[in-house]
Coordinates of C-alpha atoms in Angstrom, one line a residue:
Chain A
M1 CA 103.3 163.0 189.1
I2 CA 101.3 160.1 187.8
K3 CA 103.7 157.4 188.9
N4 CA 103.1 158.5 192.5
K5 CA 99.4 158.3 192.1
S6 CA 97.5 155.1 193.0
V7 CA 96.4 152.7 190.3
H8 CA 92.8 153.6 191.3
T9 CA 93.4 157.3 190.8
L10 CA 95.2 156.7 187.5
L11 CA 92.2 154.8 186.2
D12 CA 89.8 157.5 187.4
E13 CA 91.9 160.2 185.6
L14 CA 92.2 158.1 182.4
A15 CA 88.4 157.8 182.4
S16 CA 87.7 161.4 183.2
K17 CA 86.9 164.4 180.9
A18 CA 90.4 165.7 181.4
S19 CA 92.5 165.1 178.3
T20 CA 95.5 164.1 180.3
P21 CA 96.5 161.5 181.2
G22 CA 95.2 159.7 178.0
G23 CA 96.3 157.1 175.6
G24 CA 99.9 158.3 175.4
S25 CA 100.4 157.8 179.2
A26 CA 98.6 154.5 179.0
A27 CA 101.0 153.4 176.3
A28 CA 104.0 154.3 178.4
I29 CA 102.6 152.5 181.5
M30 CA 101.8 149.3 179.4
G31 CA 105.4 149.4 178.1
A32 CA 106.7 149.8 181.7
M33 CA 104.6 146.9 182.8
G34 CA 106.0 144.8 180.0
A35 CA 109.6 145.7 181.1
A36 CA 108.7 145.1 184.7
L37 CA 107.4 141.6 184.0
L38 CA 110.6 140.7 182.1
S39 CA 112.5 141.9 185.1
M40 CA 110.3 139.6 187.3
V41 CA 111.1 136.6 185.1
A42 CA 114.8 137.4 185.2
N43 CA 114.7 137.9 189.0
L44 CA 113.1 134.5 189.4
T45 CA 115.6 132.9 187.1
V46 CA 118.9 134.3 188.5
G47 CA 120.2 132.1 191.4
K48 CA 117.7 129.3 190.7
K49 CA 118.7 125.6 190.4
N50 CA 118.8 124.3 186.8
Y51 CA 119.3 127.8 185.5
E52 CA 123.0 128.3 186.3
G53 CA 123.9 128.1 182.6
V54 CA 121.8 131.2 181.8
E55 CA 122.6 133.1 184.9
E56 CA 125.0 135.6 183.3
D57 CA 122.7 136.2 180.3
M58 CA 119.8 136.8 182.6
K59 CA 121.7 139.2 184.7
K60 CA 122.5 141.3 181.6
L61 CA 118.9 141.1 180.4
L62 CA 117.7 142.2 183.9
Q63 CA 120.0 145.2 183.8
R64 CA 118.6 146.3 180.5
T65 CA 114.9 145.6 181.3
E66 CA 115.3 147.6 184.5
E67 CA 116.7 150.5 182.5
L68 CA 113.8 150.2 180.1
R69 CA 111.3 150.2 182.9
S70 CA 112.8 153.4 184.3
Q71 CA 112.9 155.1 180.9
L72 CA 109.3 154.1 180.1
T73 CA 108.1 155.2 183.5
G74 CA 109.6 158.6 182.7
M75 CA 107.7 158.7 179.4
V76 CA 104.4 158.9 181.3
K77 CA 105.4 162.3 182.6
A78 CA 106.9 163.4 179.3
D79 CA 103.7 162.5 177.5
V80 CA 101.5 164.6 179.8
E81 CA 104.0 167.6 179.6
V82 CA 104.1 167.7 175.8
F83 CA 100.3 167.2 175.5
D84 CA 99.8 170.2 177.9
K85 CA 102.3 172.2 175.8
V86 CA 100.3 171.5 172.6
M87 CA 97.1 172.5 174.4
A88 CA 98.7 175.7 175.7
A89 CA 99.9 176.6 172.2
Y90 CA 96.4 176.2 170.7
G91 CA 95.1 178.4 173.5
M92 CA 97.4 181.3 172.7
P93 CA 95.7 184.6 171.6
R94 CA 95.2 185.2 167.9
D95 CA 93.9 188.7 167.6
S96 CA 96.7 190.4 165.7
E97 CA 98.8 189.0 162.8
E98 CA 101.8 189.0 165.1
Q99 CA 99.9 186.9 167.7
K100 CA 98.8 184.5 164.9
T101 CA 102.4 184.0 163.8
S102 CA 103.6 183.3 167.3
R103 CA 100.8 181.0 168.0
T104 CA 101.4 179.0 164.8
A105 CA 105.1 178.7 165.5
A106 CA 104.4 177.6 169.1
I107 CA 101.9 174.9 167.9
Q108 CA 104.4 173.6 165.3
T109 CA 107.2 173.4 167.9
A110 CA 104.8 171.7 170.4
L111 CA 103.5 169.2 167.8
K112 CA 107.1 168.2 166.9
E113 CA 107.8 167.5 170.6
A114 CA 104.5 165.6 170.9
T115 CA 105.6 163.5 167.9
D116 CA 109.1 162.7 169.3
V117 CA 107.9 161.6 172.8
P118 CA 105.7 158.7 171.6
L119 CA 108.3 158.0 168.9
E120 CA 110.8 157.5 171.7
C121 CA 108.3 155.5 173.6
A122 CA 107.8 153.2 170.6
R123 CA 111.5 152.7 170.3
L124 CA 111.7 151.6 174.0
C125 CA 108.6 149.3 173.5
A126 CA 110.3 147.7 170.5
E127 CA 113.2 146.8 172.8
V128 CA 110.8 145.3 175.4
I129 CA 109.5 143.1 172.6
R130 CA 112.9 142.1 171.4
L131 CA 114.1 141.3 175.0
S132 CA 111.0 139.2 175.6
E133 CA 112.3 136.6 173.2
P134 CA 115.5 135.6 175.1
V135 CA 113.7 135.9 178.4
A136 CA 111.0 133.6 177.2
E137 CA 113.6 131.2 175.8
M138 CA 115.9 131.1 178.9
G139 CA 113.7 132.2 181.8
N140 CA 112.3 130.1 184.6
K141 CA 109.6 128.0 183.2
N142 CA 107.4 128.4 186.2
V143 CA 106.8 132.0 185.4
I144 CA 107.1 131.9 181.7
S145 CA 103.5 133.1 181.1
D146 CA 104.7 136.4 182.6
A147 CA 107.2 136.8 179.7
G148 CA 104.1 136.2 177.4
V149 CA 102.2 139.0 179.1
A150 CA 105.3 141.2 178.8
V151 CA 105.5 140.8 175.1
L152 CA 101.7 141.4 174.7
A153 CA 101.9 144.5 176.8
G154 CA 105.0 145.8 175.0
Y155 CA 103.3 145.2 171.6
A156 CA 100.1 147.0 172.6
A157 CA 102.2 149.8 174.0
L158 CA 104.2 150.0 170.7
R159 CA 101.1 150.3 168.5
S160 CA 99.5 152.8 171.0
A161 CA 102.6 154.9 170.8
A162 CA 102.4 154.7 167.0
L163 CA 98.8 156.1 167.1
N164 CA 100.1 159.0 169.1
V165 CA 102.8 159.7 166.6
Y166 CA 100.2 159.6 163.7
I167 CA 97.8 162.0 165.5
N168 CA 100.4 164.6 166.1
I169 CA 102.4 164.3 162.9
G170 CA 99.1 165.1 161.0
G171 CA 99.3 168.7 162.0
I172 CA 103.0 169.3 161.2
K173 CA 103.8 171.4 158.2
D174 CA 107.6 170.7 158.0
E175 CA 107.5 168.0 155.4
E176 CA 111.1 167.0 156.0
F177 CA 110.4 166.4 159.7
V178 CA 107.2 164.4 158.8
Q179 CA 109.0 162.2 156.3
D180 CA 111.9 161.6 158.7
R181 CA 109.8 160.6 161.7
R182 CA 107.4 158.5 159.6
G183 CA 110.5 156.7 158.3
Q184 CA 111.8 156.2 161.9
L185 CA 108.5 154.8 163.1
E186 CA 108.3 152.4 160.1
E187 CA 111.8 151.1 160.9
I188 CA 110.9 150.7 164.6
M189 CA 107.8 148.8 163.8
D190 CA 109.3 146.6 161.1
G191 CA 109.0 142.9 162.1
M192 CA 107.5 143.6 165.5
D193 CA 104.1 142.0 164.5
K194 CA 105.8 138.8 163.6
L195 CA 108.1 138.8 166.7
N196 CA 105.2 139.4 169.0
E197 CA 103.4 136.4 167.6
E198 CA 106.5 134.2 167.7
V199 CA 107.1 135.0 171.4
Y200 CA 103.5 134.5 172.3
E201 CA 103.5 131.1 170.6
L202 CA 106.8 130.1 172.2
V203 CA 105.3 130.9 175.6
K204 CA 102.1 129.1 174.8
S205 CA 104.1 126.0 173.8
K206 CA 105.8 125.9 177.2
L207 CA 102.6 126.1 179.3
Chain B
M1 CA 95.2 146.3 197.9
I2 CA 97.0 146.9 194.6
K3 CA 94.6 149.5 193.4
N4 CA 95.5 151.7 196.3
K5 CA 99.2 151.4 195.6
S6 CA 101.1 153.9 193.5
V7 CA 101.9 153.1 189.9
H8 CA 105.5 153.3 190.8
T9 CA 105.0 150.7 193.6
L10 CA 103.0 148.5 191.3
L11 CA 105.8 148.5 188.8
D12 CA 108.4 147.7 191.5
E13 CA 106.2 144.8 192.7
L14 CA 105.7 143.5 189.2
A15 CA 109.4 143.5 188.6
S16 CA 110.3 141.9 192.0
K17 CA 111.1 138.3 192.9
A18 CA 107.6 138.0 194.5
S19 CA 105.3 136.0 192.4
T20 CA 102.4 138.3 192.9
P21 CA 101.4 140.6 191.5
G22 CA 102.4 139.1 188.1
G23 CA 101.0 138.7 184.6
G24 CA 97.4 138.0 185.8
S25 CA 97.2 141.3 187.6
A26 CA 98.9 143.1 184.7
A27 CA 96.2 141.7 182.4
A28 CA 93.4 143.0 184.6
I29 CA 95.1 146.4 184.9
M30 CA 95.5 146.6 181.1
G31 CA 91.8 145.7 180.6
A32 CA 90.8 148.3 183.2
M33 CA 92.9 150.9 181.4
G34 CA 91.2 150.0 178.1
A35 CA 87.8 150.4 179.7
A36 CA 88.9 153.7 181.3
L37 CA 90.0 155.1 178.0
L38 CA 86.7 154.2 176.4
S39 CA 85.0 156.1 179.2
M40 CA 87.3 159.0 178.6
V41 CA 86.2 159.2 174.9
A42 CA 82.6 158.8 175.9
N43 CA 83.0 161.6 178.5
L44 CA 84.5 163.9 175.9
T45 CA 81.7 163.1 173.4
V46 CA 78.6 163.6 175.6
G47 CA 77.5 167.2 175.7
K48 CA 79.8 168.2 172.8
K49 CA 78.6 170.2 169.8
N50 CA 78.2 168.1 166.6
Y51 CA 77.8 165.0 168.7
E52 CA 74.1 165.5 169.8
G53 CA 73.0 162.7 167.5
V54 CA 75.0 160.1 169.3
E55 CA 74.6 161.4 172.9
E56 CA 72.2 158.8 174.1
D57 CA 74.2 156.0 172.6
M58 CA 77.4 157.3 174.2
K59 CA 75.7 157.7 177.6
K60 CA 74.7 154.0 177.5
L61 CA 78.2 153.0 176.3
L62 CA 79.7 155.0 179.2
Q63 CA 77.6 153.3 181.7
R64 CA 78.8 149.9 180.5
T65 CA 82.5 150.9 180.1
E66 CA 82.4 152.2 183.7
E67 CA 81.0 148.9 185.0
L68 CA 83.7 147.1 183.1
R69 CA 86.4 149.3 184.5
S70 CA 85.1 148.5 188.1
Q71 CA 84.9 144.8 187.4
L72 CA 88.3 144.6 185.8
T73 CA 89.8 146.6 188.7
G74 CA 88.3 144.0 191.0
M75 CA 90.0 141.2 189.0
V76 CA 93.4 142.5 190.1
K77 CA 92.7 141.6 193.7
A78 CA 91.0 138.3 192.7
D79 CA 94.0 137.3 190.7
V80 CA 96.4 137.8 193.6
E81 CA 94.1 136.0 196.0
V82 CA 93.7 132.9 193.8
F83 CA 97.4 132.8 193.0
D84 CA 98.2 132.9 196.8
K85 CA 95.7 130.1 197.3
V86 CA 97.4 127.9 194.7
M87 CA 100.8 128.6 196.3
A88 CA 99.4 127.8 199.8
A89 CA 97.9 124.5 198.6
Y90 CA 101.3 123.5 197.1
G91 CA 102.9 124.3 200.4
M92 CA 100.6 122.0 202.4
P93 CA 102.4 119.1 204.2
R94 CA 102.6 115.7 202.5
D95 CA 104.1 113.4 205.0
S96 CA 101.2 111.0 205.5
E97 CA 98.8 109.5 202.8
E98 CA 96.0 111.5 204.4
Q99 CA 98.0 114.7 204.1
K100 CA 98.8 113.9 200.5
T101 CA 95.2 113.4 199.7
S102 CA 94.1 116.7 201.3
R103 CA 96.9 118.5 199.6
T104 CA 96.0 117.2 196.2
A105 CA 92.4 118.1 196.7
A106 CA 93.3 121.6 197.8
I107 CA 95.6 122.1 194.8
Q108 CA 92.9 120.9 192.4
T109 CA 90.3 123.3 194.0
A110 CA 92.7 126.2 193.9
L111 CA 93.7 125.5 190.3
K112 CA 90.1 125.6 189.2
E113 CA 89.6 128.9 190.8
A114 CA 92.8 130.2 189.3
T115 CA 91.4 129.1 185.9
D116 CA 88.0 130.8 186.4
V117 CA 89.5 134.2 187.5
P118 CA 91.5 134.8 184.3
L119 CA 88.6 133.3 182.2
E120 CA 86.3 135.9 183.7
C121 CA 88.9 138.6 183.1
A122 CA 89.1 137.4 179.4
R123 CA 85.3 137.7 179.1
L124 CA 85.4 141.3 180.4
C125 CA 88.3 142.2 178.1
A126 CA 86.4 140.8 175.1
E127 CA 83.6 143.2 176.0
V128 CA 86.1 146.1 176.2
I129 CA 87.2 145.2 172.6
R130 CA 83.6 144.9 171.4
L131 CA 82.6 148.3 172.9
S132 CA 85.7 150.0 171.4
E133 CA 84.1 149.7 167.9
P134 CA 81.0 151.9 168.5
V135 CA 83.1 154.3 170.6
A136 CA 85.7 154.6 167.8
E137 CA 82.8 155.0 165.3
M138 CA 80.8 157.6 167.1
G139 CA 83.2 159.2 169.6
N140 CA 84.7 162.6 169.5
K141 CA 87.3 162.6 166.7
N142 CA 89.7 164.8 168.7
V143 CA 90.4 162.0 171.1
I144 CA 89.8 159.0 168.8
S145 CA 93.3 157.7 169.2
D146 CA 92.4 157.0 172.8
A147 CA 89.8 154.5 171.5
G148 CA 92.6 152.9 169.5
V149 CA 94.8 152.6 172.6
A150 CA 91.7 151.2 174.4
V151 CA 91.2 148.3 171.9
L152 CA 94.9 147.5 171.9
A153 CA 95.0 147.4 175.7
G154 CA 91.9 145.3 175.8
Y155 CA 93.3 142.8 173.3
A156 CA 96.7 142.5 175.0
A157 CA 94.8 142.0 178.3
L158 CA 92.5 139.3 176.7
R159 CA 95.5 137.3 175.4
S160 CA 97.3 137.8 178.7
A161 CA 94.3 136.4 180.6
A162 CA 94.2 133.5 178.1
L163 CA 97.9 132.6 179.0
N164 CA 96.9 132.6 182.6
V165 CA 94.0 130.2 181.9
Y166 CA 96.3 127.9 179.9
I167 CA 99.0 127.8 182.7
N168 CA 96.5 126.8 185.4
I169 CA 94.3 124.5 183.4
G170 CA 97.4 122.4 182.6
G171 CA 97.5 121.0 186.1
I172 CA 93.8 120.2 186.4
K173 CA 92.8 116.5 186.4
D174 CA 89.0 116.9 186.0
E175 CA 88.8 116.4 182.2
E176 CA 85.2 117.6 182.1
F177 CA 86.1 120.9 183.7
V178 CA 89.2 121.3 181.4
Q179 CA 87.1 120.7 178.3
D180 CA 84.4 123.1 179.4
R181 CA 86.7 125.9 180.2
R182 CA 88.8 125.5 177.1
G183 CA 85.5 125.7 175.1
Q184 CA 84.5 128.8 177.0
L185 CA 87.8 130.5 176.3
E186 CA 87.7 129.6 172.6
E187 CA 84.2 131.1 172.4
I188 CA 85.4 134.3 174.1
M189 CA 88.4 134.7 171.8
D190 CA 86.6 133.9 168.6
G191 CA 86.8 136.8 166.2
M192 CA 88.6 139.1 168.6
D193 CA 91.8 139.1 166.6
K194 CA 89.9 140.4 163.5
L195 CA 87.9 142.9 165.5
N196 CA 91.0 144.3 167.2
E197 CA 92.6 144.9 163.8
E198 CA 89.4 146.5 162.4
V199 CA 89.1 149.0 165.2
Y200 CA 92.8 149.8 165.0
E201 CA 92.5 150.5 161.3
L202 CA 89.3 152.4 161.8
V203 CA 91.0 154.7 164.3
K204 CA 94.1 155.1 162.1
S205 CA 92.0 156.1 159.2
K206 CA 90.5 158.9 161.3
L207 CA 93.9 160.4 162.4

């Protein structure tokens, strides 16, 4: 599993000719880094002098950012698995009509899964972005730049996941599914651009 | 060294109460992931049918993206080292006037180094962003979304590095140094916002 590999090996594998891990895994890792940095700010706020008033809020935020980190870390593996499934489907034999039908059905099923994984990743990244605002507002000022890096990482991860939705949805023939998932993605991304800039500016103003 | 740690351990350490690794390391890792993904697209373009015309260009790009990946990976270690140096300087004794003077001098020296490391990181990330344009233009269309993720990662890393310049430069008393480094950072960031959006849109248009 990627999460057990060293950072060095991960980078080697990203750079290599192998198709996985690729941008989908990178998106999930960036999202997980964003969540981890929010946890760091929360961890360095809880129990600190002058931050007693926000302690309970920060504890709740920490619980959620840690859940998100775990979920996003899990998305790395899910991304590789669905990508491999798509590749395996494309690699199925297509000599007879029957084989062609099976192959097409397998590709369509795999592409749907390969759309839903980055869509879920995007949803989690949007939450990283949303949580970065209260963390940047209430968190320990000494490490507030880390909340800024968190929102930037979450936003890059969100848009990266979106690219992975677009690339897979392009091959799906079920129009109802396509419209539904495009709608979901639009809803997830709505306002995120503005929120990312707001949190970045908020952090910058505190440095 | 962080690069030898597992992704899982890295995320645990980012999230922990320990101040390092923090946002500066996350920035360098995101930049290195961006460079790695550009290498992946180049690796999957060189030697491929229909891409003979861009083979020489892609080989040159690959050489540079691999250099950048190595340099940005090195920035992770450099970031932790300078941060620890700043912390050590702040921790120096300040009982006598002499000690106070030594401590102030050590803090100022450490803060300058802690400005120059993310500044260099920002410079490398800007190159990741610039190289993502020809890679997205000429690279293998089947993996073009990875060039999109690369530019997004590079851009998030650039702005994250900038936050780390701002936070350290704030404590530096040498006005000439401050003006010089602020000028350098502005120059590095000039046009990057627009280029990031252009490459993202270029990639999206090819999906």
